[in-house]
Structure formats: C-alpha cells, structure tokens
CSV table of C-alpha atoms in Angstrom, one decimal:
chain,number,residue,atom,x,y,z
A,21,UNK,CA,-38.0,59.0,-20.0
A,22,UNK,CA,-38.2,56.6,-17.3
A,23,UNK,CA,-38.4,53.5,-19.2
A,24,UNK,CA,-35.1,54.8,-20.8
A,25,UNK,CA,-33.6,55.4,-17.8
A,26,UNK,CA,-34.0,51.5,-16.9
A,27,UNK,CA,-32.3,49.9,-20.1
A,28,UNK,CA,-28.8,50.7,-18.8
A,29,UNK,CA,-29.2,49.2,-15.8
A,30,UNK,CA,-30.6,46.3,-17.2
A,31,UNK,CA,-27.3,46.3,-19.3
A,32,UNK,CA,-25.6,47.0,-16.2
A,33,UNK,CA,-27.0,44.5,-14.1
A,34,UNK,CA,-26.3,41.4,-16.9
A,35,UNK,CA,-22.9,42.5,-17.6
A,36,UNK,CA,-22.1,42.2,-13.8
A,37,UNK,CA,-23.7,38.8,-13.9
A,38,UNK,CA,-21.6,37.9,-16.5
A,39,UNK,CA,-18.7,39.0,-15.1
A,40,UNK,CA,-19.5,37.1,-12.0
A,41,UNK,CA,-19.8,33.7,-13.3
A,42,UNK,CA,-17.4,34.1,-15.7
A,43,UNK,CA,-15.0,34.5,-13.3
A,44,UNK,CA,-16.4,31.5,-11.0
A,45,UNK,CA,-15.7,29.4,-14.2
A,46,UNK,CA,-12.9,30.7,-14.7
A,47,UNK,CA,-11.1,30.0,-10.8
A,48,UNK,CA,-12.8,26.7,-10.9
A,49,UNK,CA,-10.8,26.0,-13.8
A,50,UNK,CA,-7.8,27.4,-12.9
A,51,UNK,CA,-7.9,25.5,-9.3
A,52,UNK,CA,-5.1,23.5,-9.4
A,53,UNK,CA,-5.7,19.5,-8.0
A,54,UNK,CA,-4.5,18.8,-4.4
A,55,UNK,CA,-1.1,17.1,-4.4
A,56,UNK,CA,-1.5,13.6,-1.7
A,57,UNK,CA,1.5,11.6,-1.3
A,58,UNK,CA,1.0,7.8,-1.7
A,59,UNK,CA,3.2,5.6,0.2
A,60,UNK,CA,3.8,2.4,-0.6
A,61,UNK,CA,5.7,0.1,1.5
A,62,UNK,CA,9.4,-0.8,-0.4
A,63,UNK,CA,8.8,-4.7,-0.5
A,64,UNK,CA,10.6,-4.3,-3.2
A,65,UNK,CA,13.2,-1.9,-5.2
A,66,UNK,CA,11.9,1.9,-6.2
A,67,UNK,CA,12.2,1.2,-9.7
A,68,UNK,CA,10.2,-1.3,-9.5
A,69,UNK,CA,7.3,-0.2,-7.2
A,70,UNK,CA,7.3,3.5,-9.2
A,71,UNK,CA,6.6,1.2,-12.4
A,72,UNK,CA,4.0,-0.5,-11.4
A,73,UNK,CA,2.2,2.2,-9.0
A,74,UNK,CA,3.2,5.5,-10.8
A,75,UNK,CA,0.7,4.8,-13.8
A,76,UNK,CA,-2.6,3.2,-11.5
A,77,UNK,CA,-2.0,6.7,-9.4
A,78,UNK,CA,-1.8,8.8,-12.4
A,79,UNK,CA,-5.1,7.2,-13.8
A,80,UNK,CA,-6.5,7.3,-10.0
A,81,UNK,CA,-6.0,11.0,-10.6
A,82,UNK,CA,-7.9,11.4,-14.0
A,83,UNK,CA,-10.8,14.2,-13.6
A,84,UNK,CA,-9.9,14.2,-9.9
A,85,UNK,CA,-9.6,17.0,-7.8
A,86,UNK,CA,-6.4,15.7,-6.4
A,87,UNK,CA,-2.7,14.6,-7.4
A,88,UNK,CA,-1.6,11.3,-6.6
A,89,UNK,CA,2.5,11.4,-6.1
A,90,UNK,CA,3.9,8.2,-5.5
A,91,UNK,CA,6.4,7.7,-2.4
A,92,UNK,CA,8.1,4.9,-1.1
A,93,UNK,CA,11.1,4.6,1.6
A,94,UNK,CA,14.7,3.1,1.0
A,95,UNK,CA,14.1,0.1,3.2
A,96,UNK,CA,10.8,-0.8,5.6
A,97,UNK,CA,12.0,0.4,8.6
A,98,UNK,CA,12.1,3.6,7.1
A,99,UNK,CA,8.6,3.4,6.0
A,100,UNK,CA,7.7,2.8,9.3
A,101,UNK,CA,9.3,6.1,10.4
A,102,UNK,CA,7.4,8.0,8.0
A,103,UNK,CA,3.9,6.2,8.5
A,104,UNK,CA,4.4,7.1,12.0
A,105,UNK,CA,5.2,10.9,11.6
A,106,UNK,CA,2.4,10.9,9.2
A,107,UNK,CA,4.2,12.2,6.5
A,108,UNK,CA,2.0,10.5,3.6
A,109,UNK,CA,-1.5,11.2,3.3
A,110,UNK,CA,-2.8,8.3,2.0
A,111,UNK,CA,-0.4,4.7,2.2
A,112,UNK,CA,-0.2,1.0,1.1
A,113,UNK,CA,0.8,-1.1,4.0
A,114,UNK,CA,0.6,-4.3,5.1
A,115,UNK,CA,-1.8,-5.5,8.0
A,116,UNK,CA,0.2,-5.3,10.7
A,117,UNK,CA,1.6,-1.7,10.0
A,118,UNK,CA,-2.7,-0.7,9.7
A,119,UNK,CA,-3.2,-2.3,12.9
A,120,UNK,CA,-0.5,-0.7,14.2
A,121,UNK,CA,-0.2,2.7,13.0
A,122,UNK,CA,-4.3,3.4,13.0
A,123,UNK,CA,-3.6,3.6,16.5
A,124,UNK,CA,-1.4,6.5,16.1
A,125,UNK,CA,-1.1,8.4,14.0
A,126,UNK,CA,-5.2,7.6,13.3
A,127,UNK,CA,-4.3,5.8,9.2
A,128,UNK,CA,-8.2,5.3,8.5
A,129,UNK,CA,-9.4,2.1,6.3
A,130,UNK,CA,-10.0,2.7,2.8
A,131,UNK,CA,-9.5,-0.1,0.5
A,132,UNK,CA,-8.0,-3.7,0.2
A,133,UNK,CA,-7.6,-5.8,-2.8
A,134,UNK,CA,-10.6,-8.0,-3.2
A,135,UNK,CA,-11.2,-11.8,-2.1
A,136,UNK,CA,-7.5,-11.6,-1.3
A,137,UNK,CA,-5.8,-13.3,1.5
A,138,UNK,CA,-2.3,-12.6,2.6
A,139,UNK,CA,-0.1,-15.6,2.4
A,140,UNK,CA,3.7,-15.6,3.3
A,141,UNK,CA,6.2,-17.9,1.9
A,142,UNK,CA,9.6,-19.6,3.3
A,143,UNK,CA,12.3,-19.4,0.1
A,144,UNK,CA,15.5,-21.7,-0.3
A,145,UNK,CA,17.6,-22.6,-3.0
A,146,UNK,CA,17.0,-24.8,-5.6
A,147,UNK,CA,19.4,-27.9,-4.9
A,148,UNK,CA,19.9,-27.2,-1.2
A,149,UNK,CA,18.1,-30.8,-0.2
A,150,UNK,CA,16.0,-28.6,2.2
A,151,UNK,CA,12.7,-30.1,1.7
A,152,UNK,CA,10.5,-29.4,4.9
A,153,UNK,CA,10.3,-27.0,7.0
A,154,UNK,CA,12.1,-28.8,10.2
A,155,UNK,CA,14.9,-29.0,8.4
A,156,UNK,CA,15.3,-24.9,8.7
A,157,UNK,CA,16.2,-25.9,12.5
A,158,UNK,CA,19.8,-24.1,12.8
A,159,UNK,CA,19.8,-22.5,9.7
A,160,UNK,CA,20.3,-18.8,8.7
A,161,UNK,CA,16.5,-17.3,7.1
A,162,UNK,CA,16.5,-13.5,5.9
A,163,UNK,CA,13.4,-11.5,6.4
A,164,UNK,CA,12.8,-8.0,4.6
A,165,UNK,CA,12.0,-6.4,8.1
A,166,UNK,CA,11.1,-7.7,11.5
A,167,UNK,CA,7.5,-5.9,11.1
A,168,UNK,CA,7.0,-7.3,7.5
A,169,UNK,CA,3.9,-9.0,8.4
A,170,UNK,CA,3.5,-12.1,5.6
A,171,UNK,CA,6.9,-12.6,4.9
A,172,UNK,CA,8.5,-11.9,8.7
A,173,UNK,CA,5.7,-12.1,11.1
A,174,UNK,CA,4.2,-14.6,10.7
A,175,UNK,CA,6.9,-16.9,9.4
A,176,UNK,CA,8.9,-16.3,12.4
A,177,UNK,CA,6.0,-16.9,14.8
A,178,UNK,CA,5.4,-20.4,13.6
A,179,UNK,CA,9.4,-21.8,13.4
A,180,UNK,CA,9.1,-20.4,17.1
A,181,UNK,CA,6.3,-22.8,17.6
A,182,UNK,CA,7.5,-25.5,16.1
A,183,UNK,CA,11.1,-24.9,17.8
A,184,UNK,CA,12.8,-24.2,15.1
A,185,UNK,CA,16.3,-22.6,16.5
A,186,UNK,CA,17.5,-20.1,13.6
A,187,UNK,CA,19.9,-17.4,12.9
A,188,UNK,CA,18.0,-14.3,11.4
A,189,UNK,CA,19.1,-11.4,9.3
A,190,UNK,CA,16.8,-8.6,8.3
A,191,UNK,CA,17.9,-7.6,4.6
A,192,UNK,CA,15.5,-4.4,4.2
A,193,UNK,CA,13.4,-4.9,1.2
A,194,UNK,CA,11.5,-8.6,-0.5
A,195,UNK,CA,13.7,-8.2,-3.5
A,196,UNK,CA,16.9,-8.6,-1.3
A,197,UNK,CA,15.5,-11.7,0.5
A,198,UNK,CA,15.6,-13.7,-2.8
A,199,UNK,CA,18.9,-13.0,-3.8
A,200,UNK,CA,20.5,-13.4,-0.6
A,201,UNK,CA,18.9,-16.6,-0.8
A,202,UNK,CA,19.8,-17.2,-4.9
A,203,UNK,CA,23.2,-15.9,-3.6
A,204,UNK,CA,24.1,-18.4,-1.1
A,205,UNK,CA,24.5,-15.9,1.4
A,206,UNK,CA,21.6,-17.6,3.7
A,207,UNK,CA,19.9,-20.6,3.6
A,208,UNK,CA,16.5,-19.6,3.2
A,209,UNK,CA,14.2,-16.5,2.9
A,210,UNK,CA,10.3,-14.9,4.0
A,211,UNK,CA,8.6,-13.2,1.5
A,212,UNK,CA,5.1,-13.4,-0.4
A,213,UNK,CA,3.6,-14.3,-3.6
A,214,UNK,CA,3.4,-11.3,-5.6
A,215,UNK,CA,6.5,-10.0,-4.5
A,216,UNK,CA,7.8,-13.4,-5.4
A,217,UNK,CA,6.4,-13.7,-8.7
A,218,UNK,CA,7.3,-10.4,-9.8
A,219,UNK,CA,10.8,-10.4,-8.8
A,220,UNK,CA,13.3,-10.9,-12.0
A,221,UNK,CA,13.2,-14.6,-13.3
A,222,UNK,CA,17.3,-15.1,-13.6
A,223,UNK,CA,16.9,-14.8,-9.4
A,224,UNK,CA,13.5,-17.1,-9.0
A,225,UNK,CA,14.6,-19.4,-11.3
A,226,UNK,CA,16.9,-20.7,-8.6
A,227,UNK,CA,14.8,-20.6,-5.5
A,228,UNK,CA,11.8,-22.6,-4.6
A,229,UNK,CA,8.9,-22.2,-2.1
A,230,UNK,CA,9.2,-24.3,0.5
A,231,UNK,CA,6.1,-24.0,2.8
A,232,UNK,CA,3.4,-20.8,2.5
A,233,UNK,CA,1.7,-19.8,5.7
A,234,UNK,CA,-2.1,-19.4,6.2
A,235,UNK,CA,-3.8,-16.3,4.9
A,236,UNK,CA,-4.7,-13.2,6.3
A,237,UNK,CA,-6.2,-10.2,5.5
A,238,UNK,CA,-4.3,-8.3,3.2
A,239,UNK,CA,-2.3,-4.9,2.5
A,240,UNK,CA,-4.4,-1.4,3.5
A,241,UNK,CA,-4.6,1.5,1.7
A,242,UNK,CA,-5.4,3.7,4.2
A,243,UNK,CA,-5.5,7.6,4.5
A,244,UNK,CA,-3.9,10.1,7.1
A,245,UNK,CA,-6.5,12.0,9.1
A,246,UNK,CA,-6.2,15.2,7.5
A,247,UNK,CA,-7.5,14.0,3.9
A,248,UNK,CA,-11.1,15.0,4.0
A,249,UNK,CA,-14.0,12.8,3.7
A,250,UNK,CA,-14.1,14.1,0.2
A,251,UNK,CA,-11.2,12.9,-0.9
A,252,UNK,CA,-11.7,9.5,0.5
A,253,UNK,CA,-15.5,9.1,-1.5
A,254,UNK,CA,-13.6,10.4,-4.7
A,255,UNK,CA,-10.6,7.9,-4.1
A,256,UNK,CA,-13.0,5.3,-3.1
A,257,UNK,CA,-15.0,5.7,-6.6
A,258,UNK,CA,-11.7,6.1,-8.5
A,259,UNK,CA,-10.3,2.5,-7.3
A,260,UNK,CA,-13.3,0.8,-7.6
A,261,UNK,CA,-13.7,2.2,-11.1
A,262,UNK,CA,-10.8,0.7,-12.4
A,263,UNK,CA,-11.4,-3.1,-12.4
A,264,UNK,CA,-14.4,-1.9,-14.6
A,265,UNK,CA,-12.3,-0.9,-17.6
A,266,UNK,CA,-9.8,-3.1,-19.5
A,267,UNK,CA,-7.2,-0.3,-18.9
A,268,UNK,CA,-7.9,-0.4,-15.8
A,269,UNK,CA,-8.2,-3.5,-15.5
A,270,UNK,CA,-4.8,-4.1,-17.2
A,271,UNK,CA,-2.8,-1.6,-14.8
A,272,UNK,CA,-4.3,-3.3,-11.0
A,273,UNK,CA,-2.9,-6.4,-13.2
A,274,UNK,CA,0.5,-4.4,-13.1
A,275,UNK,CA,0.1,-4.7,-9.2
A,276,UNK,CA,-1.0,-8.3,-8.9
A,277,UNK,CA,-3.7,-7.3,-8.3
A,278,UNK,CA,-7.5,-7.8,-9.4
A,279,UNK,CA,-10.0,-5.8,-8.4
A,280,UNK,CA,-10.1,-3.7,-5.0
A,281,UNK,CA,-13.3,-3.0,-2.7
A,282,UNK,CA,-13.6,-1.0,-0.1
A,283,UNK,CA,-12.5,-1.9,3.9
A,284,UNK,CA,-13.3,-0.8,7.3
A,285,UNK,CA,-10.9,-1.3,10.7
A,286,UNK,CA,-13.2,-4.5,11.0
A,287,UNK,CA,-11.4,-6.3,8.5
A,288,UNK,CA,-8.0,-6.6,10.2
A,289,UNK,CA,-9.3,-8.3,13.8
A,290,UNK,CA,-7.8,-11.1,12.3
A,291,UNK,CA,-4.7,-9.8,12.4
A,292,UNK,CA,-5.4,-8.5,15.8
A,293,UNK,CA,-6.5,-12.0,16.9
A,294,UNK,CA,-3.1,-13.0,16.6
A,295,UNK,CA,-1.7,-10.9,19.8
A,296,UNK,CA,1.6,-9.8,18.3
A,297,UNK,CA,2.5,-7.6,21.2
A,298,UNK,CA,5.7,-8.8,21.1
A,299,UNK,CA,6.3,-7.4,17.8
A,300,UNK,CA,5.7,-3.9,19.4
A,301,UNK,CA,8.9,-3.4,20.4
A,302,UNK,CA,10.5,-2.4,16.9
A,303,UNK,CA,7.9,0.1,16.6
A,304,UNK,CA,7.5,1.9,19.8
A,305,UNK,CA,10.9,4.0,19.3
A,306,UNK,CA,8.9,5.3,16.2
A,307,UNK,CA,5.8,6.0,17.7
C-alpha cells in the first residue's frame, strides 16, 4: 500500500514544479523592457535628429532589456537645463557639456565615435569676398549656443586671440547658423562638419567654410547615474555591435558616423586642458 501511497505525490510534486517554472517563463516573458530616455543635443532641427537617431535607438533596443526613446530640447540652452536636472538617462553631448555636467549631476563615459576628432568650422557666404579669417574683424558671426563646444567654443576663443573684434548672436540650434548666414542676416557662422554636411543642400550650396579649428575629442554618450552597470555593458555591446553589420553599419552612417568604441572620463582631458572656466558662467545658473 505504501508504494501506492507515494505515486501521488510524485504527481504532486512535478505538477508543482511545473507550475513553478512555468510561471518563471512565463513573467520573464511578460517583463516588459525598461524605457531610458536618450538625449541628444538639438544641433540641429527635431525632425531631423529624430530621423536619423530614432531608427540606431530602435535597433540599439533589439533583444534588449531596455527601451531607447529618443529626446532632444527646442534649442541647446534648453538641453543644458535638462542635462543638468538629469532628466535623461543616458545623452549625446558634446565634450564640453561631459566635462561639465559629469561633475554634477555625475553623466558617466560610455561611448564616443571612433578615431574621431571634433573639428569646428567658421561659415560665410558664398560671394561675400571674405576670404581669411582677419577679415571677420568687426563683423557679425552667429553661434548655435555660447556652450556649443566645436562650433562656439572654440571658434570664439581663437578670434579672441587673434583680436578679432565681433558682434555675436547666439541663434539656438547648427541648422539656424547656416541660414542666418545663407540669409544675409550675419556675415558668418560656427558650426561643424557633420552638422554642416547634413544640413539641406539649397542652404549649403551658398555658404563656404572658411577656416576649421583643430580637433578635439568628440561628442559623449554618457549615462545618468541611476542606469545600472547592467545597462551600460548591454548598451556598450549593442553600439559596438552595430558597425559589425551592414545595417548597422548603414544606420551609424545615418549619423555621420562610423563605428563607435567605448570611452572613459580620460578621454576628454583635452578638453579640460583648454581651461574654459570662463565659459562656466552660462552654465552655473543651471547647475
């Protein structure tokens, strides 16, 4: 009778086993992926950043356990604002905004693009005789922002060297830089490169670059404190993953970009070296 009495629970025993990891598969399943805002700093309009970053975050997000949702900010100033409340949890910024807001609120390294350096540009119009750089010397320039390290940092820093007396008017975004300058409304412009290059060709076609500054470590993506370790190593494998795939491949060529590689604090003494203090001021209201 005995040996009886055992085969229930036997039947007992694998039915709650079952049960058990039947319903671990099944909440595992049903977890739904953390939602992370990614911030990207509006050098240019939001149409135009969401088309180009909305697709590398959704593939970023493939078998992931989190959501990338893109996020920008009407103008840079505004992006600054947010960086500093820490309202994204992971962002793209430019070097001077990592050096700056790793201090506080604590943005932590993550990734750069790879064998990339930062170069600003100085914009006029095409047929406007400026041809050096000298010749800016009482002149009106637009800059995106006065924190927009490539295309307003720098640039500035070096007409102050060379004493180059300007007016200056800060236009919010890259995009609006060019066609002030296409427009006439100043007589030149800072921006970069990419930003340059991707900007609509009826508005380029008018400008050209007059003088490109030296290069510098570029843009940070760089994540908020609170995303866990994790995250970060799954991130981390996500980006680097992509310049290994011809779709992936093909959307970091969306960007500009090439491939990306991963970055450490470290990278950005180069910025650091350059003793900006000066520039603090716009930021500390923020702070």
């Amino acid at each position: 009778m005995s040996k009886f009495c055992s085969f229930p629970k036997v039947i007992v025993l694998y039915w709650v086993t079952f049960m058990t990891y039947s319903s671990a598969t099944i909440n595992a399943a049903d977890v739904e992926p953390k939602v992370l805002t990614f911030g990207v700093v509006p050098q240019q309009a939001a149409s135009t950043l969401a088309k180009g970053w909305a697709p590398v975050l959704a593939e970023l997000s493939q078998n992931a356990r989190f959501d990338l949702q893109f996020a920008t900010a009407p103008d840079i100033p505004t992006f600054e604002m947010r960086l500093a409340k820490g309202e994204y949890d992971i962002a793209y910024m430019n070097p001077y905004h990592f050096t700056v807001f790793k201090e506080s609120p604590g943005y932590i390294a993550l990734a750069k693009e790879q064998d990339k350096y930062l170069r600003g540009l100085i914009v006029v119009k095409k047929g406007s005789g400026l041809t050096e750089l000298r010749e800016l010397n009482g002149k009106s320039l637009a800059f995106p922002a006065p924190a927009a390290f490539a295309a307003s940092v720098i640039p500035r820093a070096i007409l102050k060297q060379e004493k180059i007396v300007h007016s200056t008017k800060y236009v919010g975004s890259h995009d609006s830089v060019y066609l002030a300058v296409a427009q006439g409304l100043v007589d030149a412009g800072g921006g970069v490169g990419r930003t340059f290059n991707n900007m609509d060709s009826d508005v380029t076609k008018q400008l050209k670059i007059l003088w490109q500054t030296p290069g510098y470590t570029p843009h940070a993506i760089a994540t908020h404190p609170r995303v866990t370790q994790e995250t970060r190593d799954q991130l981390m494998k996500q980006l680097l993953a992509l310049s290994t795939t011809s779709r992936g491949r093909e959307l970091l060529s969306g960007l500009g970009f090439k491939a990306m590689e991963a970055a450490q604090s470290s990278d950005w003494d180069d910025v650091r070296a350059l003793s900006l203090s000066e520039l603090n001021e716009p930021l500390k209201e923020i702070r």
